[in-house]
Amino acid sequence: MEAEIESLLTLEDVLESTGGVHVLGSGDFHFSSVQTDSRQIEKNSLFVPLIGENQDGHKYVPQAVEKGASVVFVAMPVYEKNPDFFNKVSMENPSVFFIAVENTLHALQAAASRYVEKFPDLIRIGVTGSSGKTTTKEILASILQQKYRVITNLGNLNSETGLPLSVFNIRKEHQVGLFEMGMNRKDEMAEISAVLKPRFAVITNIGTAHIGNLGSRENIASEKGRIFDHFHSFGTAVIPRDDDFADFLASLVDGNIVFYGDGEDEGISFVADHGLDGTEFTVDGKKAVLPLPGKYNYKNALGAIALSRVLGVSSEQIVEGISNLHPLFGRSQVIHGDYIIVQDCYNANPDSMEKAIEFVSSVSGKNKVFVLGDMLELGEESKTAHQKIGLMAKDSGASLVVFAGDEMKEAYNAARDLCRCVYIEGHSDESMKKISDAVRSSCEKGSVVLIKGSRGMGLERVTSLLGGNA
């Protein structure tokens, strides 16, 4: 006889939190994981079909049940429109519970919020900002793991769906829940903040990522500030002192405020910028070497250290956490081969693009080539933002700049009379081959090649073609 499974939530929990109605299924209610992708379903999963602009996940309910889903959320309007579809699945799988809800995304968020409430002693931390979120989260995780048992979201599962899915991985042994929190539209931060209700929050910066959806940096700052919504005088906000929205962000905090940056922590002393090999500094006199290149990554580390101090992590543990850090795929990876490839192609916006160009430009004694791909999701700001990147290229010191994608044509047009550059449209495999050919034909072995663009460009393929290990 199969052992009884402890469900992440009870039926009562689910119905109360979501306002749902139990419409089909009977027997033992249980689920041990949550998925929105039917292909990821495993035995005893809760399947939450989402409705997007071009796709309705409800059509995958039969496949999800066949793969082992034990509970399914169904949007009430969809259920009422086609009850026979769901009744048929239920008749063939009578032990699967179907819960009808008004909106499946909101039900996922509400259920996730109820789940987080089961862990009242969990130290709940949110990390947000226009760029550097994932890097800061990973630095902080590496440090906190020296003192606590930590759960984080995988990769950048940080959105309206990714954050709720991530918190369902919290278990009773965890002492810290550290979650990256992203947003690309109005009110999204408020929604996911209501799921986690963080009591500690780190802001990396206020830039222009998603400005096409939000309209201005002021609006971006206001939205990011919603991460503080649930402090209720007990929370702690960690804010970059040199950000021009620092005072505005501080004004939104009902709780404690800790500023970070150069000179903010007297126990931290910058020692040396080792270029591609990272940054050396000391913590209370103890040597630390951050293995991620660039001043912007050092600043991310300062934010992580500032919160670590608040949470009682010792300087020895901070140094150990820094030394245990490994570069993340696509983020400031330095890959040595025929060329020294700086691969930073997991995300791109004007702020992170400028920082990457500035950093690689500062590397001395090396021939440099830039492969710059589209910055996506910039809306009406896209043309101007890409033109600005093109103008930056003229002062970069690069022997060649390859502008790749569709949006980057604007950058190429702005730069082509000012520096040596080529333009390659699209992001197909053929385009990647053209990019690698252009690089190979223009620079000697040992050159530094910056590969930077939005995730949708898939520029890591260029790394592979150039002999790197993407």
CSV table of N, CA and C in Angstrom, one decimal, residues 199-261:
chain,number,residue,atom,x,y,z
A,199,ARG,N,10.7,40.5,4.8
A,199,ARG,CA,11.0,41.4,5.9
A,199,ARG,C,12.4,42.0,5.7
A,200,PHE,N,13.1,41.5,4.8
A,200,PHE,CA,14.4,42.1,4.4
A,200,PHE,C,14.4,42.3,2.9
A,201,ALA,N,15.0,43.4,2.4
A,201,ALA,CA,15.0,43.6,0.9
A,201,ALA,C,16.3,44.3,0.5
A,202,VAL,N,16.9,43.9,-0.6
A,202,VAL,CA,18.0,44.6,-1.2
A,202,VAL,C,17.6,45.1,-2.5
A,203,ILE,N,17.9,46.4,-2.7
A,203,ILE,CA,17.7,47.1,-4.0
A,203,ILE,C,19.1,47.2,-4.6
A,204,THR,N,19.2,46.7,-5.9
A,204,THR,CA,20.5,46.9,-6.5
A,204,THR,C,20.7,48.2,-7.2
A,205,ASN,N,19.7,48.7,-7.9
A,205,ASN,CA,19.7,50.0,-8.6
A,205,ASN,C,18.4,50.3,-9.2
A,206,ILE,N,18.2,51.5,-9.6
A,206,ILE,CA,17.0,51.9,-10.4
A,206,ILE,C,17.5,52.3,-11.8
A,207,GLY,N,17.3,51.5,-12.8
A,207,GLY,CA,17.7,51.8,-14.1
A,207,GLY,C,16.6,52.0,-15.1
A,208,THR,N,16.8,51.5,-16.3
A,208,THR,CA,15.8,51.7,-17.3
A,208,THR,C,15.2,50.4,-17.9
A,209,ALA,N,15.5,49.2,-17.2
A,209,ALA,CA,15.0,48.0,-17.7
A,209,ALA,C,13.4,48.1,-17.6
A,210,HIS,N,12.8,47.6,-18.7
A,210,HIS,CA,11.3,47.6,-18.8
A,210,HIS,C,10.7,49.0,-18.8
A,211,ILE,N,11.5,50.0,-19.1
A,211,ILE,CA,10.9,51.4,-19.1
A,211,ILE,C,9.9,51.5,-20.2
A,212,GLY,N,9.9,50.6,-21.2
A,212,GLY,CA,8.9,50.6,-22.2
A,212,GLY,C,7.5,50.4,-21.7
A,213,ASN,N,7.4,49.5,-20.6
A,213,ASN,CA,6.2,49.2,-20.0
A,213,ASN,C,5.8,50.2,-18.9
A,214,LEU,N,6.8,50.8,-18.2
A,214,LEU,CA,6.5,51.6,-17.1
A,214,LEU,C,6.6,53.1,-17.3
A,215,GLY,N,7.2,53.5,-18.4
A,215,GLY,CA,7.2,54.9,-18.8
A,215,GLY,C,8.3,55.8,-18.3
A,216,SER,N,8.8,55.6,-17.1
A,216,SER,CA,9.9,56.4,-16.5
A,216,SER,C,10.6,55.7,-15.4
A,217,ARG,N,11.8,56.3,-15.1
A,217,ARG,CA,12.6,55.7,-14.0
A,217,ARG,C,11.8,56.0,-12.7
A,218,GLU,N,11.1,57.1,-12.6
A,218,GLU,CA,10.3,57.4,-11.4
A,218,GLU,C,9.3,56.3,-11.2
A,219,ASN,N,8.6,55.9,-12.2
A,219,ASN,CA,7.6,54.8,-12.1
A,219,ASN,C,8.3,53.5,-11.7
A,220,ILE,N,9.5,53.2,-12.3
A,220,ILE,CA,10.2,52.0,-12.0
A,220,ILE,C,10.6,52.0,-10.5
A,221,ALA,N,11.1,53.1,-10.0
A,221,ALA,CA,11.4,53.2,-8.6
A,221,ALA,C,10.2,53.0,-7.7
A,222,SER,N,9.1,53.5,-8.1
A,222,SER,CA,7.9,53.3,-7.3
A,222,SER,C,7.5,51.9,-7.2
A,223,GLU,N,7.6,51.2,-8.4
A,223,GLU,CA,7.2,49.8,-8.5
A,223,GLU,C,8.2,48.9,-7.7
A,224,LYS,N,9.5,49.2,-7.8
A,224,LYS,CA,10.5,48.4,-7.1
A,224,LYS,C,10.3,48.6,-5.6
A,225,GLY,N,9.9,49.8,-5.2
A,225,GLY,CA,9.7,50.1,-3.8
A,225,GLY,C,8.5,49.3,-3.1
A,226,ARG,N,7.7,48.7,-4.0
A,226,ARG,CA,6.6,47.9,-3.4
A,226,ARG,C,7.1,46.6,-2.7
A,227,ILE,N,8.4,46.3,-2.9
A,227,ILE,CA,9.0,45.2,-2.2
A,227,ILE,C,9.0,45.4,-0.7
A,228,PHE,N,8.8,46.7,-0.3
A,228,PHE,CA,8.8,47.0,1.2
A,228,PHE,C,7.4,47.0,1.7
A,229,ASP,N,6.4,46.6,0.9
A,229,ASP,CA,5.0,46.7,1.3
A,229,ASP,C,4.6,46.1,2.7
A,230,HIS,N,5.3,45.0,3.0
A,230,HIS,CA,4.9,44.2,4.2
A,230,HIS,C,5.9,44.3,5.3
A,231,PHE,N,6.7,45.4,5.4
A,231,PHE,CA,7.6,45.6,6.5
A,231,PHE,C,6.9,45.9,7.8
A,232,HIS,N,5.9,46.7,7.7
A,232,HIS,CA,5.1,47.1,8.9
A,232,HIS,C,5.9,47.4,10.1
A,233,SER,N,6.9,48.2,9.9
A,233,SER,CA,7.9,48.8,10.9
A,233,SER,C,8.9,47.8,11.4
A,234,PHE,N,8.9,46.5,10.9
A,234,PHE,CA,9.8,45.5,11.4
A,234,PHE,C,10.9,45.2,10.3
A,235,GLY,N,10.7,45.6,9.1
A,235,GLY,CA,11.6,45.2,8.1
A,235,GLY,C,12.9,46.0,8.0
A,236,THR,N,13.8,45.5,7.1
A,236,THR,CA,15.1,46.3,6.9
A,236,THR,C,15.3,46.4,5.4
A,237,ALA,N,15.5,47.6,4.9
A,237,ALA,CA,15.8,47.8,3.5
A,237,ALA,C,17.2,48.1,3.3
A,238,VAL,N,17.9,47.5,2.3
A,238,VAL,CA,19.3,47.7,2.0
A,238,VAL,C,19.3,48.4,0.6
A,239,ILE,N,19.8,49.7,0.7
A,239,ILE,CA,19.6,50.6,-0.5
A,239,ILE,C,21.0,51.1,-0.9
A,240,PRO,N,21.3,51.2,-2.2
A,240,PRO,CA,22.6,51.7,-2.7
A,240,PRO,C,22.6,53.3,-2.5
A,241,ARG,N,23.6,53.7,-1.7
A,241,ARG,CA,23.7,55.2,-1.4
A,241,ARG,C,23.9,56.0,-2.6
A,242,ASP,N,24.6,55.5,-3.7
A,242,ASP,CA,24.9,56.4,-4.8
A,242,ASP,C,23.9,56.4,-5.9
A,243,ASP,N,22.8,55.6,-5.7
A,243,ASP,CA,21.7,55.7,-6.7
A,243,ASP,C,20.9,57.0,-6.5
A,244,ASP,N,20.6,57.6,-7.6
A,244,ASP,CA,19.9,58.9,-7.5
A,244,ASP,C,18.5,58.8,-7.0
A,245,PHE,N,18.0,57.6,-6.8
A,245,PHE,CA,16.7,57.4,-6.2
A,245,PHE,C,16.8,56.8,-4.8
A,246,ALA,N,18.0,56.9,-4.2
A,246,ALA,CA,18.2,56.3,-2.9
A,246,ALA,C,17.3,57.0,-1.8
A,247,ASP,N,17.2,58.3,-1.8
A,247,ASP,CA,16.4,59.0,-0.8
A,247,ASP,C,14.9,58.7,-1.1
A,248,PHE,N,14.5,58.6,-2.3
A,248,PHE,CA,13.1,58.3,-2.6
A,248,PHE,C,12.7,56.9,-2.1
A,249,LEU,N,13.6,55.9,-2.4
A,249,LEU,CA,13.4,54.6,-1.9
A,249,LEU,C,13.3,54.5,-0.4
A,250,ALA,N,14.2,55.3,0.2
A,250,ALA,CA,14.2,55.3,1.7
A,250,ALA,C,12.9,55.9,2.2
A,251,SER,N,12.3,56.8,1.5
A,251,SER,CA,11.0,57.4,2.0
A,251,SER,C,9.9,56.4,2.0
A,252,LEU,N,10.0,55.3,1.2
A,252,LEU,CA,9.0,54.3,1.1
A,252,LEU,C,9.1,53.3,2.2
A,253,VAL,N,10.1,53.3,3.0
A,253,VAL,CA,10.4,52.2,4.0
A,253,VAL,C,9.8,52.5,5.3
A,254,ASP,N,8.9,51.6,5.8
A,254,ASP,CA,8.4,51.6,7.1
A,254,ASP,C,9.2,50.6,7.9
A,255,GLY,N,10.4,51.0,8.3
A,255,GLY,CA,11.3,50.1,9.0
A,255,GLY,C,12.7,50.6,9.1
A,256,ASN,N,13.6,49.7,9.1
A,256,ASN,CA,15.0,50.1,9.2
A,256,ASN,C,15.6,50.3,7.8
A,257,ILE,N,16.6,51.2,7.7
A,257,ILE,CA,17.3,51.4,6.4
A,257,ILE,C,18.8,51.3,6.6
A,258,VAL,N,19.4,50.5,5.7
A,258,VAL,CA,20.9,50.4,5.7
A,258,VAL,C,21.3,50.8,4.3
A,259,PHE,N,22.2,51.8,4.2
A,259,PHE,CA,22.7,52.2,2.9
A,259,PHE,C,24.1,51.4,2.7
A,260,TYR,N,24.3,51.1,1.4
A,260,TYR,CA,25.6,50.5,1.1
A,260,TYR,C,26.3,51.1,-0.1
A,261,GLY,N,27.6,50.9,-0.2
A,261,GLY,CA,28.4,51.5,-1.3
A,261,GLY,C,29.8,51.8,-0.8
